[in-house]
PDB file of C-alpha atoms in Angstrom:
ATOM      1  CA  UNK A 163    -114.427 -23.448 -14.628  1.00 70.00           C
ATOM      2  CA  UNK A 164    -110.713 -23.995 -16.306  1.00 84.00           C
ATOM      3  CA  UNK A 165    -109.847 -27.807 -15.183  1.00 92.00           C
ATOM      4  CA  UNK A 166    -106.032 -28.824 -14.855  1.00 95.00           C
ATOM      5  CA  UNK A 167    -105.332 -32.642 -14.226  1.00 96.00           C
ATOM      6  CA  UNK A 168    -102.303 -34.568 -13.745  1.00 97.00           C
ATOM      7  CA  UNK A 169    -101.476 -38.131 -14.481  1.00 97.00           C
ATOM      8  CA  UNK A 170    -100.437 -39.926 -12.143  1.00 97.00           C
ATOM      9  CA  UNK A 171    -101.378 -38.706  -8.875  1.00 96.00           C
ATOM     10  CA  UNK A 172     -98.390 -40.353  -6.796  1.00 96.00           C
ATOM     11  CA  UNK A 173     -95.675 -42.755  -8.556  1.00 97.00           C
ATOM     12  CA  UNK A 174     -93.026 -45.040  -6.826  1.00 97.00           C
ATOM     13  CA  UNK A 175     -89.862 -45.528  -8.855  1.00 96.00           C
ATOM     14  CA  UNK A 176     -86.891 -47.098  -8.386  1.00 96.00           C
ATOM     15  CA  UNK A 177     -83.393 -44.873  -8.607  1.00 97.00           C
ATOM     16  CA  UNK A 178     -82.095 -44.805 -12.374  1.00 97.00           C
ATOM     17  CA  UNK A 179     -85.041 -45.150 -13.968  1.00 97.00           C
ATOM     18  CA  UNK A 180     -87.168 -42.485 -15.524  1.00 97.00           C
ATOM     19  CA  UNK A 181     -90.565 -40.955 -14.782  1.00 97.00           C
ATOM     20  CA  UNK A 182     -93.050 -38.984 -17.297  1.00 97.00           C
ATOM     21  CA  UNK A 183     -96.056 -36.931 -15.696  1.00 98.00           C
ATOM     22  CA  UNK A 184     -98.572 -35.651 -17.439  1.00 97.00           C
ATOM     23  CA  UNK A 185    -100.596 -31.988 -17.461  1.00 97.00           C
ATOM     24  CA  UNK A 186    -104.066 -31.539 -19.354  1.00 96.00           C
ATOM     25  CA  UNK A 187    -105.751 -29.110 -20.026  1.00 94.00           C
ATOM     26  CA  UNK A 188    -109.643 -30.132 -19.856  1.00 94.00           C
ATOM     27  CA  UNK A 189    -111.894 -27.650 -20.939  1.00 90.00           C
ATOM     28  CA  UNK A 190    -109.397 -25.082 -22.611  1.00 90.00           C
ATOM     29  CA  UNK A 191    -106.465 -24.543 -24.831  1.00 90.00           C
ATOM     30  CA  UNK A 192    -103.501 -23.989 -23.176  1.00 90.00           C
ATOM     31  CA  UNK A 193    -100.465 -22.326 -24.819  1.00 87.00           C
ATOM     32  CA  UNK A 194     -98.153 -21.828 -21.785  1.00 91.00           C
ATOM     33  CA  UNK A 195     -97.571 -24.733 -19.252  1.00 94.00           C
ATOM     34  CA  UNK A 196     -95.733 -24.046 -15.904  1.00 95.00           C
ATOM     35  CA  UNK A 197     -94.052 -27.043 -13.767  1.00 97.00           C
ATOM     36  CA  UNK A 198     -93.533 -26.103 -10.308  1.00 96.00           C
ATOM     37  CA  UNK A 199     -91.290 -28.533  -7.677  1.00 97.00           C
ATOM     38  CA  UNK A 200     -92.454 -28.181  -3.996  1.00 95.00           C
ATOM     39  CA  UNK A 201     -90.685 -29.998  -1.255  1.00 92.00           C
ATOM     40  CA  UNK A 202     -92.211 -30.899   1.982  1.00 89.00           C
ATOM     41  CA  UNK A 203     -93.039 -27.890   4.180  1.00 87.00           C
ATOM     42  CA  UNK A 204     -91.582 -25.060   1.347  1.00 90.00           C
ATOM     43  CA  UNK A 205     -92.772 -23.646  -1.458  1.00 92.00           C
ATOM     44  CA  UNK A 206     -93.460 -23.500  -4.828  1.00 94.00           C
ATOM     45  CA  UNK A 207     -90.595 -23.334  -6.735  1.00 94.00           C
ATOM     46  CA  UNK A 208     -91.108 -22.861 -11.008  1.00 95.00           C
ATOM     47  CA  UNK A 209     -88.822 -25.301 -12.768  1.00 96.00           C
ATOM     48  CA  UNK A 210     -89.744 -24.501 -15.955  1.00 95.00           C
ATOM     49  CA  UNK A 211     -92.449 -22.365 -18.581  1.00 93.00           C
ATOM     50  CA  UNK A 212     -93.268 -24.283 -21.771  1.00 92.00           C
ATOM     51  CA  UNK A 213     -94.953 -22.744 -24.514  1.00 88.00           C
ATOM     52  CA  UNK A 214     -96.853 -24.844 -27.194  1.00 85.00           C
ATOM     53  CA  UNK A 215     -95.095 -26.428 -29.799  1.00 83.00           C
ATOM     54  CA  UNK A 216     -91.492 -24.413 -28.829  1.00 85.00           C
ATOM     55  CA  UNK A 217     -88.938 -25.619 -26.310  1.00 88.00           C
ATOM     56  CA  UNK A 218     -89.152 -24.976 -22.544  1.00 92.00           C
ATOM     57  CA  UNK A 219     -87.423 -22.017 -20.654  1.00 93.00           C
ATOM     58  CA  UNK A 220     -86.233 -23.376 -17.788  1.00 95.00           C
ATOM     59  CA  UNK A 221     -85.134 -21.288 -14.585  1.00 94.00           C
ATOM     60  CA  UNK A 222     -81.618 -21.067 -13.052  1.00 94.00           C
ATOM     61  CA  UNK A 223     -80.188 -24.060 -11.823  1.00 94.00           C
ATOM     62  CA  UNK A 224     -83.054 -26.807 -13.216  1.00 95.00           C
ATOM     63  CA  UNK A 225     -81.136 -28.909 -15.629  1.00 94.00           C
ATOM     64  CA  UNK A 226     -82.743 -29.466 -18.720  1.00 93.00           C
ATOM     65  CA  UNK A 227     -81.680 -32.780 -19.576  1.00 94.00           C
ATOM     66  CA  UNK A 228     -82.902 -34.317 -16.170  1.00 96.00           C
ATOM     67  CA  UNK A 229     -86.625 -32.747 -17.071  1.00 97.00           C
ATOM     68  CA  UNK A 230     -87.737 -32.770 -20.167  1.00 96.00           C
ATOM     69  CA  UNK A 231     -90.504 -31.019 -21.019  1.00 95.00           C
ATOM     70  CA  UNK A 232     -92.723 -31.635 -24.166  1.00 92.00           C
ATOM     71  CA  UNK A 233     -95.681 -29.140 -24.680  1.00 90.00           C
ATOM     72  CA  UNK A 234     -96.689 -30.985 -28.144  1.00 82.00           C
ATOM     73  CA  UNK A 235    -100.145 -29.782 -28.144  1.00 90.00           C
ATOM     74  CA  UNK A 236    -102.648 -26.750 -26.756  1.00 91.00           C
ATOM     75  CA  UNK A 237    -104.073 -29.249 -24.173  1.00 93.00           C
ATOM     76  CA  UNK A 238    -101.162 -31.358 -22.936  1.00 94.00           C
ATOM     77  CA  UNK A 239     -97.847 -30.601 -21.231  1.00 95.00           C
ATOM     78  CA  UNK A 240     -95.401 -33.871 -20.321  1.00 96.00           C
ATOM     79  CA  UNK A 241     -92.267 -33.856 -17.616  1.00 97.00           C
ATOM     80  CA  UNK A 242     -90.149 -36.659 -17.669  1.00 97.00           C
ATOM     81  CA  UNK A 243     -87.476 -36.947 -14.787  1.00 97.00           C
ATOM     82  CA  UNK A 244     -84.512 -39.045 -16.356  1.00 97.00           C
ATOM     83  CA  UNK A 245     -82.792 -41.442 -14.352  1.00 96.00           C
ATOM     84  CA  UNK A 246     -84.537 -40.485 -11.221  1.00 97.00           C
ATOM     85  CA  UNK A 247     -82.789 -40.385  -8.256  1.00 96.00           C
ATOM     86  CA  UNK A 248     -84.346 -40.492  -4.178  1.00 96.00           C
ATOM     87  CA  UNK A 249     -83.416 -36.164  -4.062  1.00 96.00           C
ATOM     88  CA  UNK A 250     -86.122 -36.124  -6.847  1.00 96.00           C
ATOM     89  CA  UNK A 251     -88.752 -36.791  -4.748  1.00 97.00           C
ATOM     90  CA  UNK A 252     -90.909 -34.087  -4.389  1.00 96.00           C
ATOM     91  CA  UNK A 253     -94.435 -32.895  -5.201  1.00 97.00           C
ATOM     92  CA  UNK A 254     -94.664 -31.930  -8.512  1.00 98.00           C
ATOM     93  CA  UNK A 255     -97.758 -29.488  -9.634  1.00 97.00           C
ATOM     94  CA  UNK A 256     -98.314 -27.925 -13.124  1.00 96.00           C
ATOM     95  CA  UNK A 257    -100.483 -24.885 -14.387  1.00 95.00           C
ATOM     96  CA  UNK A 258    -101.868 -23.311 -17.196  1.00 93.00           C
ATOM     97  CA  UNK A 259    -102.447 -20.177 -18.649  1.00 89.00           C
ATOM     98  CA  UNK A 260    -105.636 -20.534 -20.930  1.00 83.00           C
ATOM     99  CA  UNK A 261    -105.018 -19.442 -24.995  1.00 76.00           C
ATOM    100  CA  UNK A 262    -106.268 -15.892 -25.048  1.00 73.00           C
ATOM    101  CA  UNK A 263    -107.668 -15.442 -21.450  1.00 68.00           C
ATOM    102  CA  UNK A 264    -105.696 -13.117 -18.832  1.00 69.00           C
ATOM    103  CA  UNK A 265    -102.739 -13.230 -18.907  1.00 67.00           C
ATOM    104  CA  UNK A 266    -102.568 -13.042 -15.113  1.00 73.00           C
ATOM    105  CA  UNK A 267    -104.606 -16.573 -14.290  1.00 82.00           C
ATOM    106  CA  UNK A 268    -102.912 -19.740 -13.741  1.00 87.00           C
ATOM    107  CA  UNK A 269    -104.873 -22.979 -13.442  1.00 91.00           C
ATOM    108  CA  UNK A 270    -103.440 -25.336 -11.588  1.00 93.00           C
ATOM    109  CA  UNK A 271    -103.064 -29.232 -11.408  1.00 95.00           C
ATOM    110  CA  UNK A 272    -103.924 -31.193  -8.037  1.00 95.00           C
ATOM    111  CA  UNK A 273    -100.085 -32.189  -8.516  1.00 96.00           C
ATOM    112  CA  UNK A 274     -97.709 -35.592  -8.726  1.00 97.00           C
ATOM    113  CA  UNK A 275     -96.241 -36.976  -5.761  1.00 97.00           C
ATOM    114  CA  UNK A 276     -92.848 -38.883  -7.071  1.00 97.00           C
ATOM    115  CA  UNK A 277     -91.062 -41.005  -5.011  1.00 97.00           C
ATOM    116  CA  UNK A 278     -87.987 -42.316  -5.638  1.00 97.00           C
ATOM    117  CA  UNK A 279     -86.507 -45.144  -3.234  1.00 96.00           C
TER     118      UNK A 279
ATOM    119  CA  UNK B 217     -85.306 -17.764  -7.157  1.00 41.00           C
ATOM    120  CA  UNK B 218     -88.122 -17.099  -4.508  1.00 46.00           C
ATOM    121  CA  UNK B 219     -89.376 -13.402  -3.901  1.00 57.00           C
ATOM    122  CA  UNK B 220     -91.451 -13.542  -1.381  1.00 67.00           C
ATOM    123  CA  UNK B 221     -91.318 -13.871   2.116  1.00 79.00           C
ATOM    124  CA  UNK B 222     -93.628 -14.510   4.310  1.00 84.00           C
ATOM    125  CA  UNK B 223     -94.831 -13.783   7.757  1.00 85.00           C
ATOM    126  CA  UNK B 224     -95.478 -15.652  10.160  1.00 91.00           C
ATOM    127  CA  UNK B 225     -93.983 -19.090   9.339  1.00 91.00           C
ATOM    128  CA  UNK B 226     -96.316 -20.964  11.112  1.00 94.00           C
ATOM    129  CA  UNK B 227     -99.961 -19.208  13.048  1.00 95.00           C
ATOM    130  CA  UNK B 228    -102.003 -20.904  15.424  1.00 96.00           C
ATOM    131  CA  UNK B 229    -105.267 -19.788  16.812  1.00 96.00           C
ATOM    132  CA  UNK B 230    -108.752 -20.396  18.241  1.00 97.00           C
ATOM    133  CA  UNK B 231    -111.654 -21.317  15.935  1.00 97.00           C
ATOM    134  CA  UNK B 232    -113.503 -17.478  15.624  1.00 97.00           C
ATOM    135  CA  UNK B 233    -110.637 -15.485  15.715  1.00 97.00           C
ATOM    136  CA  UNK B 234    -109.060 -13.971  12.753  1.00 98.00           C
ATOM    137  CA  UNK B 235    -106.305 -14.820  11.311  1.00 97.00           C
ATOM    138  CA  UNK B 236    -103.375 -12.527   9.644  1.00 97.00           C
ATOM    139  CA  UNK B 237    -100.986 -13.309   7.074  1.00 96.00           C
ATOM    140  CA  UNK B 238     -98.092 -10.969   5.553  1.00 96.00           C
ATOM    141  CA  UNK B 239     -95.957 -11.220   2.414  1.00 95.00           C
ATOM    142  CA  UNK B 240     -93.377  -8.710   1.978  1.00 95.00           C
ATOM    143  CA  UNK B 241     -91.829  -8.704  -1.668  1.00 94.00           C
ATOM    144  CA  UNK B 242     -88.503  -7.381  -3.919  1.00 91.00           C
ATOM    145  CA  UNK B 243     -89.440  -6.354  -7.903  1.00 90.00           C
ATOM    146  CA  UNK B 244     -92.403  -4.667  -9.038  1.00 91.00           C
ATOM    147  CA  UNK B 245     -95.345  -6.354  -9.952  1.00 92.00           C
ATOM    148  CA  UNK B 246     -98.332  -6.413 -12.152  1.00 91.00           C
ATOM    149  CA  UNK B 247    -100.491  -8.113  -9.346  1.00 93.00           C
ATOM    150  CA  UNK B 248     -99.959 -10.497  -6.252  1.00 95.00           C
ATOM    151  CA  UNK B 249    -102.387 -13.622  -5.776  1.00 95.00           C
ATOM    152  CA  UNK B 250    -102.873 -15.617  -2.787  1.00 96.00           C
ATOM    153  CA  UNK B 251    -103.693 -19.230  -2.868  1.00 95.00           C
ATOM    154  CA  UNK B 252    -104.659 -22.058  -0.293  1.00 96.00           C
ATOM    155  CA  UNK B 253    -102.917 -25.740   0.214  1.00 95.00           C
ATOM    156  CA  UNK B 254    -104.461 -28.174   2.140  1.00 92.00           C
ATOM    157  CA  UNK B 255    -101.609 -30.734   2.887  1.00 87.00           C
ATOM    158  CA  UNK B 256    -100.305 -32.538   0.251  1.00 82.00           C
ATOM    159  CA  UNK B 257    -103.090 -31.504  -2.695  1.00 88.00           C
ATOM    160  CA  UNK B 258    -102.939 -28.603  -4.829  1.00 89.00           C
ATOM    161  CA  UNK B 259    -103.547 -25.460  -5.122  1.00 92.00           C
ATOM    162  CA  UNK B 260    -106.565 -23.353  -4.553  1.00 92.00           C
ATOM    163  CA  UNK B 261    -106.784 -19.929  -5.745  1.00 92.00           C
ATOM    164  CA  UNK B 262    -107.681 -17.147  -3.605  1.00 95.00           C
ATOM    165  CA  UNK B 263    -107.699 -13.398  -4.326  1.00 95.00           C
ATOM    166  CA  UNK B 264    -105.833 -11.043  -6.575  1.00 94.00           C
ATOM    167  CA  UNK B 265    -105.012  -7.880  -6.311  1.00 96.00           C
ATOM    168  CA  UNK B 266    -103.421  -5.524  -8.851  1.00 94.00           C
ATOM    169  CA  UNK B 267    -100.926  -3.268  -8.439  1.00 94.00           C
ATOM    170  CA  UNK B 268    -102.807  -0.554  -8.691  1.00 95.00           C
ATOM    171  CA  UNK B 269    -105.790  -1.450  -6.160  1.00 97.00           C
ATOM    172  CA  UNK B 270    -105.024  -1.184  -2.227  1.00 97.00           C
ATOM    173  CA  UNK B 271    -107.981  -3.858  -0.758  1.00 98.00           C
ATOM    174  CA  UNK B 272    -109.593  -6.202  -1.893  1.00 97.00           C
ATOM    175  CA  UNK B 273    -112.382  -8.237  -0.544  1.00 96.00           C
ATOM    176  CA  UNK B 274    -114.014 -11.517  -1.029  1.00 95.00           C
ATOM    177  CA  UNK B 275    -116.150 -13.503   1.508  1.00 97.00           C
ATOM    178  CA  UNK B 276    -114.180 -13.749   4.724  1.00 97.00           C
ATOM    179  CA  UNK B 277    -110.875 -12.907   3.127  1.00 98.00           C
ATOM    180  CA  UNK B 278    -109.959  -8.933   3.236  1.00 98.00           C
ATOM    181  CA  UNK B 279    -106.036  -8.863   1.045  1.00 98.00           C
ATOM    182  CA  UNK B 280    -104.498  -5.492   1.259  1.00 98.00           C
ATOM    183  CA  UNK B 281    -101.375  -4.056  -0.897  1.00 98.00           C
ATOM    184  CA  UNK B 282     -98.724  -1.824  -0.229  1.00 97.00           C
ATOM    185  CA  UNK B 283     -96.425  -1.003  -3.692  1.00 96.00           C
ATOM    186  CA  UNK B 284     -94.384   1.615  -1.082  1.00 95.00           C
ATOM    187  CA  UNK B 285     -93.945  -1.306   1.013  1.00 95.00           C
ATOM    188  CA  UNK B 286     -94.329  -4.085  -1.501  1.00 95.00           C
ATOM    189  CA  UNK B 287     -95.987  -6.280   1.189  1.00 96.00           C
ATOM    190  CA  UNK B 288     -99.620  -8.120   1.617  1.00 97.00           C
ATOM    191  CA  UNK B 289    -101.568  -8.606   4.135  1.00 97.00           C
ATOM    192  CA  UNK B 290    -104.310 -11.529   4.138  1.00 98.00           C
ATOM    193  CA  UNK B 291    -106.830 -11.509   6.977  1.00 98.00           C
ATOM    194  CA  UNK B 292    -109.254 -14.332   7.100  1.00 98.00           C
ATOM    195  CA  UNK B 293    -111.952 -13.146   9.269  1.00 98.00           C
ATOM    196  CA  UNK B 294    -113.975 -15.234  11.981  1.00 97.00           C
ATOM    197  CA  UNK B 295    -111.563 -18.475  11.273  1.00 97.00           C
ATOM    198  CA  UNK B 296    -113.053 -21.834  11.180  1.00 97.00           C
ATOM    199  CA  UNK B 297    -110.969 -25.722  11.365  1.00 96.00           C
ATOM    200  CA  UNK B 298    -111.764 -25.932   7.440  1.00 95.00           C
ATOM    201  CA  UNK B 299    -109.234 -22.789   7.082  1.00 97.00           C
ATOM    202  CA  UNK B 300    -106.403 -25.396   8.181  1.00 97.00           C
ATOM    203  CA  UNK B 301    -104.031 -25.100   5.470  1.00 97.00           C
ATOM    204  CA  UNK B 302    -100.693 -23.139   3.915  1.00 96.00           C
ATOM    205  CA  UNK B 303    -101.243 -19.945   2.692  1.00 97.00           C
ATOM    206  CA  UNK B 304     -99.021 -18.713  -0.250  1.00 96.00           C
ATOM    207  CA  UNK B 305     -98.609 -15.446  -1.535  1.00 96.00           C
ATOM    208  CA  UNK B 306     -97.596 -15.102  -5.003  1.00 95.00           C
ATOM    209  CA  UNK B 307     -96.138 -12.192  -7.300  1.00 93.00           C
ATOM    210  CA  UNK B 308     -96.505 -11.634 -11.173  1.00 90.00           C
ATOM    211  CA  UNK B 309     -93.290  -9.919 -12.086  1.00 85.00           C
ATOM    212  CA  UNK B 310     -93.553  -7.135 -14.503  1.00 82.00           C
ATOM    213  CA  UNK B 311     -91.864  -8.435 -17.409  1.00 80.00           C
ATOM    214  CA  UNK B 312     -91.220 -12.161 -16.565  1.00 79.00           C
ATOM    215  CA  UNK B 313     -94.373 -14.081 -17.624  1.00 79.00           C
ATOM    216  CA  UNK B 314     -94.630 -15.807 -14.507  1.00 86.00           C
ATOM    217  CA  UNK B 315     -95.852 -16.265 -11.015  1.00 90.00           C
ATOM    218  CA  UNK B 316     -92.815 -16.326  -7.725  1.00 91.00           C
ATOM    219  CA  UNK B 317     -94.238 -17.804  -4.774  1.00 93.00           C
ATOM    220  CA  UNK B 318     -93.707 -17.151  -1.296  1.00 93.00           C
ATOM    221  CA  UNK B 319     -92.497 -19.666   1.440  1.00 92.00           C
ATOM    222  CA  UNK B 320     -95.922 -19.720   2.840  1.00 94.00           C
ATOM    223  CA  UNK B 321     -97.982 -19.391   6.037  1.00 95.00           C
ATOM    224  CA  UNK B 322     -99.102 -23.010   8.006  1.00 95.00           C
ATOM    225  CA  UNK B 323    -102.214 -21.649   9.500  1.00 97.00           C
ATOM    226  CA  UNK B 324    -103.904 -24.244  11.943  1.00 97.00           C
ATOM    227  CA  UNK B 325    -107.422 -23.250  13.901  1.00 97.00           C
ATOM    228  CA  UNK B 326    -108.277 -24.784  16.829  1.00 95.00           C
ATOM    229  CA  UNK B 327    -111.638 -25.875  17.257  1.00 90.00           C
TER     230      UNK B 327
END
């Protein structure tokens, strides 16, 4: 079946300084990416959809220049937090949406726990 | 923004009973998923159901769907301590491209 990892599992930062995670695709081509934030005890809540080689779309109140996203090929999907800060801790899971498959399946990553003292 | 809204909050009950969930939801929808979360890991895909399908069935799950309503039900039948976890309903929203979660179910069986 469709694989999604993440790299790294958990990371411990220090405030200011800045954070990439990464989202691969293992046994597919993926040409949308989806970054979801999840707090303890909520939900899921999409940050952002990135679609290969074009520049994220971000939802309502995510700021774009505290995440970057970089979807620079069909298998690999980055999200940097810049100049993290301790309210950016959270859980931090991505999906994909495999190149030509149905459109309604998501594959999700086991997810990034970022913690920010 | 979140969509969905989910019913109860938090469930408890004996190993061997069954367990049900509701989502209730706002837009119209090409299909709603549910999905599993053990705590803190990710996430573990379910059922779906399509907008046009009422019940659904797989294993020991039984997912129903109301488009009058726009609601969900998931029953998990003859519960066991494995089913421990959150429970998320989630919509596809005609014309967005994307899946809206719910705020989840914390279902914990008693053994």
């Amino acid at each position: 079946g469709a694989v999604v990892s993440q790299h790294p599992s958990w990371v411990i930062c220090k405030s200011g300084t800045s954070v990439k995670i990464e989202c691969r695709s293992l046994d597919f081509q993926a040409t949308t990416m989806f970054w979801y934030r999840q707090f303890p005890k909520q939900s899921l809540m999409l940050m952002a959809t990135s679609n290969e080689g074009s520049k994220a779309t971000y939802e309502q109140g995510v700021e774009k220049d505290k995440f970057l996203i970089n979807h620079a090929s069909l298998t690999l999907s980055t999200l940097t937090v810049t100049s993290a800060h301790p309210e950016d801790s959270s859980f931090y899971i991505c999906s994909a949406r495999e190149a030509g498959g149905r459109a309604d399946t998501q594959y999700f990553g086991p997810g990034t726990r970022l913690t920010v003292l | 923004s979140q969509q969905g809204e989910e019913d109860p909050q938090a469930l408890s009950i004996q190993e061997g009973e069954n367990a049900t969930m509701n989502c209730s939801y706002k837009t119209s929808i090409n299909n709603l998923q549910w999905y599993r979360q053990n705590s803190g890991r990710g996430l573990v895909h379910l059922i779906l159901i399509r907008s046009n399908e009422r019940e659904k069935h797989s294993g020991r799950l039984r997912v129903t769907l109301d488009t009058s309503k726009k609601s969900s039900s998931l029953l998990i039948t003859a519960s066991r301590a494995a089913d421990t976890a959150s429970y998320f309903c989630a919509t596809d929203v005609q014309g967005a491209q994307k899946l809206v979660f719910g705020q989840g179910t914390r279902l914990t069986i008693n053994p």
